[in-house]
Amino acid sequence: MWDLEAGVVETQSFKCRSAILGLHMEDNMIFGCGFDQLVYSIDPRENTMKKRKYHRGPVLCLAADENYVVTGSEDKTIAIYDRRAGTVYKTIQLESYPMSLNLGNRQLWVGDKTGGIHVYNTTCGQFKHIESCDVGHTGKVTGIIYTPGALFTCCTDTTIKVLEPSLNPGTINTLTSHEGEVARISYQNGVLASAGSDVSVRIWRPKDTWY
């Protein structure tokens, strides 16, 4: 962990057993998932770490809210861990393993290895499958972010797609400036950032923010 206000000074570090493939951070908790098939929960206040195993393959992606920690694995399952009950509440079986997750707005969006997109209704904890669709990706969907204004996806096919935030989403725009696989995207305050295997980070701003 780094303190940005102090000039990016390292404040804490935590040693895990393998590469960490997904992270979710809250004010007082960090969740991580690893190649070692484990899900880590870290309390930075107490400098303590708990490990849980409920997958049979590397855990590739993770998302969380106040009720659940959702993880996706190479074992082609998504596990929904109930934070209050302290146990796996539900397991979803997929045909192709998940690469990216986004949880929020009573929805779970999933991007998979073959370029497919899946959406589940999480109202009242049901995690009911609503739709699977093809949005034109030809590789692994390495990132997916839902907002009320747009659905963003990135892929190993070197593209980022801006999609309609609806069922069977149409394409608003396809961004093609990366020369290699797009590994991750992040969206905040109207700004989209992307990181690629071409050793670059791209920043995308809405046109109306330029003067």
PDB file of C-alpha atoms in Angstrom:
ATOM      1  CA  MET A   1       0.000   0.000   0.000  1.00  0.00           C
ATOM      2  CA  TRP A   2       1.162   3.509  -0.841  1.00  0.00           C
ATOM      3  CA  ASP A   3       0.247   6.916   0.569  1.00  0.00           C
ATOM      4  CA  LEU A   4      -0.471   9.116  -2.458  1.00  0.00           C
ATOM      5  CA  GLU A   5      -0.646  12.310  -0.404  1.00  0.00           C
ATOM      6  CA  ALA A   6       2.868  11.687   0.936  1.00  0.00           C
ATOM      7  CA  GLY A   7       4.454  11.351  -2.485  1.00  0.00           C
ATOM      8  CA  VAL A   8       3.609   7.670  -3.103  1.00  0.00           C
ATOM      9  CA  VAL A   9       5.406   6.401  -0.002  1.00  0.00           C
ATOM     10  CA  GLU A  10       4.961   2.699   0.788  1.00  0.00           C
ATOM     11  CA  THR A  11       3.065   2.258   4.052  1.00  0.00           C
ATOM     12  CA  GLN A  12       2.320  -1.485   4.230  1.00  0.00           C
ATOM     13  CA  SER A  13       2.975  -4.708   2.346  1.00  0.00           C
ATOM     14  CA  PHE A  14       1.498  -8.191   2.630  1.00  0.00           C
ATOM     15  CA  LYS A  15       3.151 -11.430   1.487  1.00  0.00           C
ATOM     16  CA  CYS A  16       0.923 -13.992  -0.224  1.00  0.00           C
ATOM     17  CA  ARG A  17       1.771 -17.489  -1.415  1.00  0.00           C
ATOM     18  CA  SER A  18       1.490 -16.814  -5.138  1.00  0.00           C
ATOM     19  CA  ALA A  19       0.750 -14.181  -7.751  1.00  0.00           C
ATOM     20  CA  ILE A  20      -2.360 -12.125  -6.912  1.00  0.00           C
ATOM     21  CA  LEU A  21      -4.684 -11.966  -9.908  1.00  0.00           C
ATOM     22  CA  GLY A  22      -7.510  -9.798  -8.559  1.00  0.00           C
ATOM     23  CA  LEU A  23      -7.981  -7.157  -5.844  1.00  0.00           C
ATOM     24  CA  HIS A  24     -10.818  -5.309  -4.144  1.00  0.00           C
ATOM     25  CA  MET A  25     -10.116  -2.623  -1.562  1.00  0.00           C
ATOM     26  CA  GLU A  26     -12.402  -1.048   1.023  1.00  0.00           C
ATOM     27  CA  ASP A  27     -11.652   1.431   3.814  1.00  0.00           C
ATOM     28  CA  ASN A  28     -10.756  -1.280   6.328  1.00  0.00           C
ATOM     29  CA  MET A  29     -10.437  -4.469   4.266  1.00  0.00           C
ATOM     30  CA  ILE A  30      -8.574  -5.799   1.232  1.00  0.00           C
ATOM     31  CA  PHE A  31      -9.652  -8.890  -0.701  1.00  0.00           C
ATOM     32  CA  GLY A  32      -7.349 -10.676  -3.122  1.00  0.00           C
ATOM     33  CA  CYS A  33      -7.460 -13.835  -5.211  1.00  0.00           C
ATOM     34  CA  GLY A  34      -4.480 -15.898  -6.242  1.00  0.00           C
ATOM     35  CA  PHE A  35      -2.977 -18.386  -8.639  1.00  0.00           C
ATOM     36  CA  ASP A  36      -2.659 -20.653  -5.566  1.00  0.00           C
ATOM     37  CA  GLN A  37      -6.484 -21.167  -5.597  1.00  0.00           C
ATOM     38  CA  LEU A  38      -6.868 -19.090  -2.419  1.00  0.00           C
ATOM     39  CA  VAL A  39      -8.968 -16.051  -1.576  1.00  0.00           C
ATOM     40  CA  TYR A  40      -7.267 -13.649   0.841  1.00  0.00           C
ATOM     41  CA  SER A  41      -8.907 -11.176   3.223  1.00  0.00           C
ATOM     42  CA  ILE A  42      -6.544  -8.653   4.801  1.00  0.00           C
ATOM     43  CA  ASP A  43      -7.261  -6.212   7.622  1.00  0.00           C
ATOM     44  CA  PRO A  44      -4.649  -3.441   7.230  1.00  0.00           C
ATOM     45  CA  ARG A  45      -5.528  -1.992  10.637  1.00  0.00           C
ATOM     46  CA  GLU A  46      -4.506  -5.179  12.443  1.00  0.00           C
ATOM     47  CA  ASN A  47      -2.011  -6.345   9.798  1.00  0.00           C
ATOM     48  CA  THR A  48      -3.786  -9.724   9.716  1.00  0.00           C
ATOM     49  CA  MET A  49      -4.555 -12.038   6.816  1.00  0.00           C
ATOM     50  CA  LYS A  50      -7.079 -14.875   6.407  1.00  0.00           C
ATOM     51  CA  LYS A  51      -6.989 -17.451   3.611  1.00  0.00           C
ATOM     52  CA  ARG A  52      -9.932 -19.427   2.240  1.00  0.00           C
ATOM     53  CA  LYS A  53     -10.052 -22.100  -0.434  1.00  0.00           C
ATOM     54  CA  TYR A  54     -13.245 -23.011  -2.260  1.00  0.00           C
ATOM     55  CA  HIS A  55     -12.018 -23.274  -5.865  1.00  0.00           C
ATOM     56  CA  ARG A  56     -10.197 -26.132  -7.621  1.00  0.00           C
ATOM     57  CA  GLY A  57      -8.166 -23.919  -9.931  1.00  0.00           C
ATOM     58  CA  PRO A  58      -6.416 -20.533  -9.965  1.00  0.00           C
ATOM     59  CA  VAL A  59      -8.758 -17.724  -8.909  1.00  0.00           C
ATOM     60  CA  LEU A  60      -8.644 -15.187 -11.734  1.00  0.00           C
ATOM     61  CA  CYS A  61     -11.021 -12.395 -10.743  1.00  0.00           C
ATOM     62  CA  LEU A  62     -12.808 -10.939  -7.738  1.00  0.00           C
ATOM     63  CA  ALA A  63     -15.523  -8.401  -6.966  1.00  0.00           C
ATOM     64  CA  ALA A  64     -17.229  -7.496  -3.690  1.00  0.00           C
ATOM     65  CA  ASP A  65     -19.893  -5.382  -2.032  1.00  0.00           C
ATOM     66  CA  GLU A  66     -21.116  -5.073   1.550  1.00  0.00           C
ATOM     67  CA  ASN A  67     -22.842  -8.470   1.390  1.00  0.00           C
ATOM     68  CA  TYR A  68     -20.809 -10.751  -0.874  1.00  0.00           C
ATOM     69  CA  VAL A  69     -17.342 -11.529  -2.182  1.00  0.00           C
ATOM     70  CA  VAL A  70     -17.625 -12.985  -5.686  1.00  0.00           C
ATOM     71  CA  THR A  71     -14.729 -14.898  -7.254  1.00  0.00           C
ATOM     72  CA  GLY A  72     -14.185 -16.538 -10.632  1.00  0.00           C
ATOM     73  CA  SER A  73     -11.809 -19.418 -11.303  1.00  0.00           C
ATOM     74  CA  GLU A  74     -10.202 -21.551 -13.995  1.00  0.00           C
ATOM     75  CA  ASP A  75     -12.354 -24.376 -12.606  1.00  0.00           C
ATOM     76  CA  LYS A  76     -15.186 -22.682 -14.585  1.00  0.00           C
ATOM     77  CA  THR A  77     -17.112 -21.632 -11.492  1.00  0.00           C
ATOM     78  CA  ILE A  78     -18.125 -18.396  -9.837  1.00  0.00           C
ATOM     79  CA  ALA A  79     -18.355 -18.605  -6.043  1.00  0.00           C
ATOM     80  CA  ILE A  80     -20.546 -16.194  -4.070  1.00  0.00           C
ATOM     81  CA  TYR A  81     -19.225 -15.901  -0.518  1.00  0.00           C
ATOM     82  CA  ASP A  82     -21.671 -14.535   2.065  1.00  0.00           C
ATOM     83  CA  ARG A  83     -19.702 -12.122   4.240  1.00  0.00           C
ATOM     84  CA  ARG A  84     -22.168 -12.221   7.142  1.00  0.00           C
ATOM     85  CA  ALA A  85     -22.618 -16.000   7.226  1.00  0.00           C
ATOM     86  CA  GLY A  86     -18.917 -16.653   6.574  1.00  0.00           C
ATOM     87  CA  THR A  87     -19.564 -19.345   3.974  1.00  0.00           C
ATOM     88  CA  VAL A  88     -20.040 -19.886   0.240  1.00  0.00           C
ATOM     89  CA  TYR A  89     -23.679 -19.048  -0.429  1.00  0.00           C
ATOM     90  CA  LYS A  90     -23.918 -20.145  -4.056  1.00  0.00           C
ATOM     91  CA  THR A  91     -21.775 -21.550  -6.876  1.00  0.00           C
ATOM     92  CA  ILE A  92     -22.425 -20.808 -10.552  1.00  0.00           C
ATOM     93  CA  GLN A  93     -21.121 -23.208 -13.214  1.00  0.00           C
ATOM     94  CA  LEU A  94     -19.958 -21.742 -16.536  1.00  0.00           C
ATOM     95  CA  GLU A  95     -19.053 -23.300 -19.886  1.00  0.00           C
ATOM     96  CA  SER A  96     -15.946 -21.103 -20.197  1.00  0.00           C
ATOM     97  CA  TYR A  97     -13.987 -19.790 -17.259  1.00  0.00           C
ATOM     98  CA  PRO A  98     -14.501 -16.190 -16.102  1.00  0.00           C
ATOM     99  CA  MET A  99     -11.779 -13.593 -16.582  1.00  0.00           C
ATOM    100  CA  SER A 100     -13.440 -10.477 -15.146  1.00  0.00           C
ATOM    101  CA  LEU A 101     -16.283  -9.501 -12.809  1.00  0.00           C
ATOM    102  CA  ASN A 102     -18.238  -6.366 -11.957  1.00  0.00           C
ATOM    103  CA  LEU A 103     -20.696  -6.306  -9.042  1.00  0.00           C
ATOM    104  CA  GLY A 104     -23.092  -3.437  -8.351  1.00  0.00           C
ATOM    105  CA  ASN A 105     -26.444  -1.847  -9.191  1.00  0.00           C
ATOM    106  CA  ARG A 106     -28.125  -5.187  -8.355  1.00  0.00           C
ATOM    107  CA  GLN A 107     -26.219  -6.828 -11.208  1.00  0.00           C
ATOM    108  CA  LEU A 108     -23.217  -9.106 -11.701  1.00  0.00           C
ATOM    109  CA  TRP A 109     -21.487  -8.762 -15.068  1.00  0.00           C
ATOM    110  CA  VAL A 110     -19.022 -11.459 -16.165  1.00  0.00           C
ATOM    111  CA  GLY A 111     -16.503 -11.521 -19.011  1.00  0.00           C
ATOM    112  CA  ASP A 112     -15.174 -14.943 -20.028  1.00  0.00           C
ATOM    113  CA  LYS A 113     -12.241 -16.601 -21.794  1.00  0.00           C
ATOM    114  CA  THR A 114     -13.969 -16.840 -25.180  1.00  0.00           C
ATOM    115  CA  GLY A 115     -15.089 -13.196 -25.375  1.00  0.00           C
ATOM    116  CA  GLY A 116     -18.592 -13.761 -24.024  1.00  0.00           C
ATOM    117  CA  ILE A 117     -20.466 -11.452 -21.658  1.00  0.00           C
ATOM    118  CA  HIS A 118     -22.938 -12.702 -19.028  1.00  0.00           C
ATOM    119  CA  VAL A 119     -25.235 -10.786 -16.679  1.00  0.00           C
ATOM    120  CA  TYR A 120     -26.936 -11.958 -13.474  1.00  0.00           C
ATOM    121  CA  ASN A 121     -29.643 -10.300 -11.392  1.00  0.00           C
ATOM    122  CA  THR A 122     -28.397 -10.070  -7.798  1.00  0.00           C
ATOM    123  CA  THR A 123     -31.585  -8.613  -6.279  1.00  0.00           C
ATOM    124  CA  CYS A 124     -32.209 -10.196  -2.850  1.00  0.00           C
ATOM    125  CA  GLY A 125     -29.139 -12.377  -3.349  1.00  0.00           C
ATOM    126  CA  GLN A 126     -30.672 -14.510  -6.100  1.00  0.00           C
ATOM    127  CA  PHE A 127     -27.802 -14.221  -8.650  1.00  0.00           C
ATOM    128  CA  LYS A 128     -30.164 -15.325 -11.407  1.00  0.00           C
ATOM    129  CA  HIS A 129     -28.783 -15.628 -14.936  1.00  0.00           C
ATOM    130  CA  ILE A 130     -30.455 -13.091 -17.230  1.00  0.00           C
ATOM    131  CA  GLU A 131     -28.514 -13.124 -20.481  1.00  0.00           C
ATOM    132  CA  SER A 132     -25.333 -14.169 -22.275  1.00  0.00           C
ATOM    133  CA  CYS A 133     -24.243 -12.276 -25.362  1.00  0.00           C
ATOM    134  CA  ASP A 134     -21.498 -11.759 -27.926  1.00  0.00           C
ATOM    135  CA  VAL A 135     -20.348  -8.141 -28.193  1.00  0.00           C
ATOM    136  CA  GLY A 136     -17.710  -8.762 -30.850  1.00  0.00           C
ATOM    137  CA  HIS A 137     -14.626  -9.566 -28.784  1.00  0.00           C
ATOM    138  CA  THR A 138     -12.342 -12.277 -30.194  1.00  0.00           C
ATOM    139  CA  GLY A 139     -10.227 -12.971 -27.106  1.00  0.00           C
ATOM    140  CA  LYS A 140     -10.394 -13.088 -23.331  1.00  0.00           C
ATOM    141  CA  VAL A 141     -12.487 -10.351 -21.706  1.00  0.00           C
ATOM    142  CA  THR A 142      -9.955  -9.145 -19.129  1.00  0.00           C
ATOM    143  CA  GLY A 143     -12.010  -6.273 -17.731  1.00  0.00           C
ATOM    144  CA  ILE A 144     -15.677  -5.322 -17.437  1.00  0.00           C
ATOM    145  CA  ILE A 145     -17.219  -2.264 -15.770  1.00  0.00           C
ATOM    146  CA  TYR A 146     -20.925  -1.396 -15.635  1.00  0.00           C
ATOM    147  CA  THR A 147     -22.134   2.168 -15.097  1.00  0.00           C
ATOM    148  CA  PRO A 148     -25.603   3.655 -15.673  1.00  0.00           C
ATOM    149  CA  GLY A 149     -24.169   5.485 -18.696  1.00  0.00           C
ATOM    150  CA  ALA A 150     -22.159   2.741 -20.388  1.00  0.00           C
ATOM    151  CA  LEU A 151     -20.736  -0.757 -20.133  1.00  0.00           C
ATOM    152  CA  PHE A 152     -16.957  -0.888 -20.651  1.00  0.00           C
ATOM    153  CA  THR A 153     -15.040  -4.034 -21.620  1.00  0.00           C
ATOM    154  CA  CYS A 154     -11.426  -4.742 -22.519  1.00  0.00           C
ATOM    155  CA  CYS A 155      -9.939  -7.775 -24.200  1.00  0.00           C
ATOM    156  CA  THR A 156      -6.800  -9.591 -25.247  1.00  0.00           C
ATOM    157  CA  ASP A 157      -7.852  -8.805 -28.845  1.00  0.00           C
ATOM    158  CA  THR A 158      -6.303  -5.317 -28.171  1.00  0.00           C
ATOM    159  CA  THR A 159      -9.655  -3.495 -28.071  1.00  0.00           C
ATOM    160  CA  ILE A 160     -11.766  -1.648 -25.529  1.00  0.00           C
ATOM    161  CA  LYS A 161     -15.496  -1.485 -26.176  1.00  0.00           C
ATOM    162  CA  VAL A 162     -17.926   1.136 -24.938  1.00  0.00           C
ATOM    163  CA  LEU A 163     -21.340  -0.526 -24.956  1.00  0.00           C
ATOM    164  CA  GLU A 164     -24.926   0.405 -24.228  1.00  0.00           C
ATOM    165  CA  PRO A 165     -25.721  -0.320 -20.533  1.00  0.00           C
ATOM    166  CA  SER A 166     -28.578  -2.676 -21.369  1.00  0.00           C
ATOM    167  CA  LEU A 167     -29.407  -6.255 -22.214  1.00  0.00           C
ATOM    168  CA  ASN A 168     -27.941  -7.361 -25.561  1.00  0.00           C
ATOM    169  CA  PRO A 169     -25.771  -4.220 -25.507  1.00  0.00           C
ATOM    170  CA  GLY A 170     -24.972  -2.496 -28.776  1.00  0.00           C
ATOM    171  CA  THR A 171     -21.565  -0.949 -29.416  1.00  0.00           C
ATOM    172  CA  ILE A 172     -21.223   2.808 -28.876  1.00  0.00           C
ATOM    173  CA  ASN A 173     -17.510   2.893 -29.723  1.00  0.00           C
ATOM    174  CA  THR A 174     -14.504   0.601 -30.065  1.00  0.00           C
ATOM    175  CA  LEU A 175     -11.140   1.986 -28.890  1.00  0.00           C
ATOM    176  CA  THR A 176      -8.136   0.550 -30.727  1.00  0.00           C
ATOM    177  CA  SER A 177      -5.094   2.579 -29.653  1.00  0.00           C
ATOM    178  CA  HIS A 178      -3.359  -0.262 -27.766  1.00  0.00           C
ATOM    179  CA  GLU A 179      -0.864  -2.289 -29.801  1.00  0.00           C
ATOM    180  CA  GLY A 180      -1.058  -5.315 -27.512  1.00  0.00           C
ATOM    181  CA  GLU A 181      -3.486  -7.110 -25.231  1.00  0.00           C
ATOM    182  CA  VAL A 182      -5.480  -4.862 -22.902  1.00  0.00           C
ATOM    183  CA  ALA A 183      -4.939  -6.207 -19.398  1.00  0.00           C
ATOM    184  CA  ARG A 184      -7.203  -4.010 -17.285  1.00  0.00           C
ATOM    185  CA  ILE A 185      -9.462  -0.975 -17.269  1.00  0.00           C
ATOM    186  CA  SER A 186     -10.577   1.410 -14.526  1.00  0.00           C
ATOM    187  CA  TYR A 187     -13.313   4.051 -14.618  1.00  0.00           C
ATOM    188  CA  GLN A 188     -13.857   6.906 -12.181  1.00  0.00           C
ATOM    189  CA  ASN A 189     -15.319  10.420 -12.372  1.00  0.00           C
ATOM    190  CA  GLY A 190     -15.930  10.142 -16.095  1.00  0.00           C
ATOM    191  CA  VAL A 191     -12.351   9.114 -16.902  1.00  0.00           C
ATOM    192  CA  LEU A 192     -11.431   5.697 -18.327  1.00  0.00           C
ATOM    193  CA  ALA A 193      -7.896   4.325 -17.860  1.00  0.00           C
ATOM    194  CA  SER A 194      -6.512   1.246 -19.586  1.00  0.00           C
ATOM    195  CA  ALA A 195      -3.304  -0.759 -19.173  1.00  0.00           C
ATOM    196  CA  GLY A 196      -1.869  -2.919 -21.934  1.00  0.00           C
ATOM    197  CA  SER A 197       0.826  -5.453 -22.683  1.00  0.00           C
ATOM    198  CA  ASP A 198       2.369  -2.793 -24.946  1.00  0.00           C
ATOM    199  CA  VAL A 199       3.701  -1.310 -21.678  1.00  0.00           C
ATOM    200  CA  SER A 200       1.404   1.695 -21.872  1.00  0.00           C
ATOM    201  CA  VAL A 201      -1.395   3.274 -19.880  1.00  0.00           C
ATOM    202  CA  ARG A 202      -4.018   5.183 -21.857  1.00  0.00           C
ATOM    203  CA  ILE A 203      -6.351   7.804 -20.401  1.00  0.00           C
ATOM    204  CA  TRP A 204      -9.714   8.470 -22.027  1.00  0.00           C
ATOM    205  CA  ARG A 205     -11.765  11.568 -21.230  1.00  0.00           C
ATOM    206  CA  PRO A 206     -15.214  12.519 -22.521  1.00  0.00           C
ATOM    207  CA  LYS A 207     -14.976  15.049 -25.349  1.00  0.00           C
ATOM    208  CA  ASP A 208     -16.827  17.722 -23.395  1.00  0.00           C
ATOM    209  CA  THR A 209     -14.002  17.859 -20.792  1.00  0.00           C
ATOM    210  CA  TRP A 210     -11.533  19.221 -23.364  1.00  0.00           C
ATOM    211  CA  TYR A 211     -11.240  22.945 -23.884  1.00  0.00           C
TER     212      TYR A 211
END
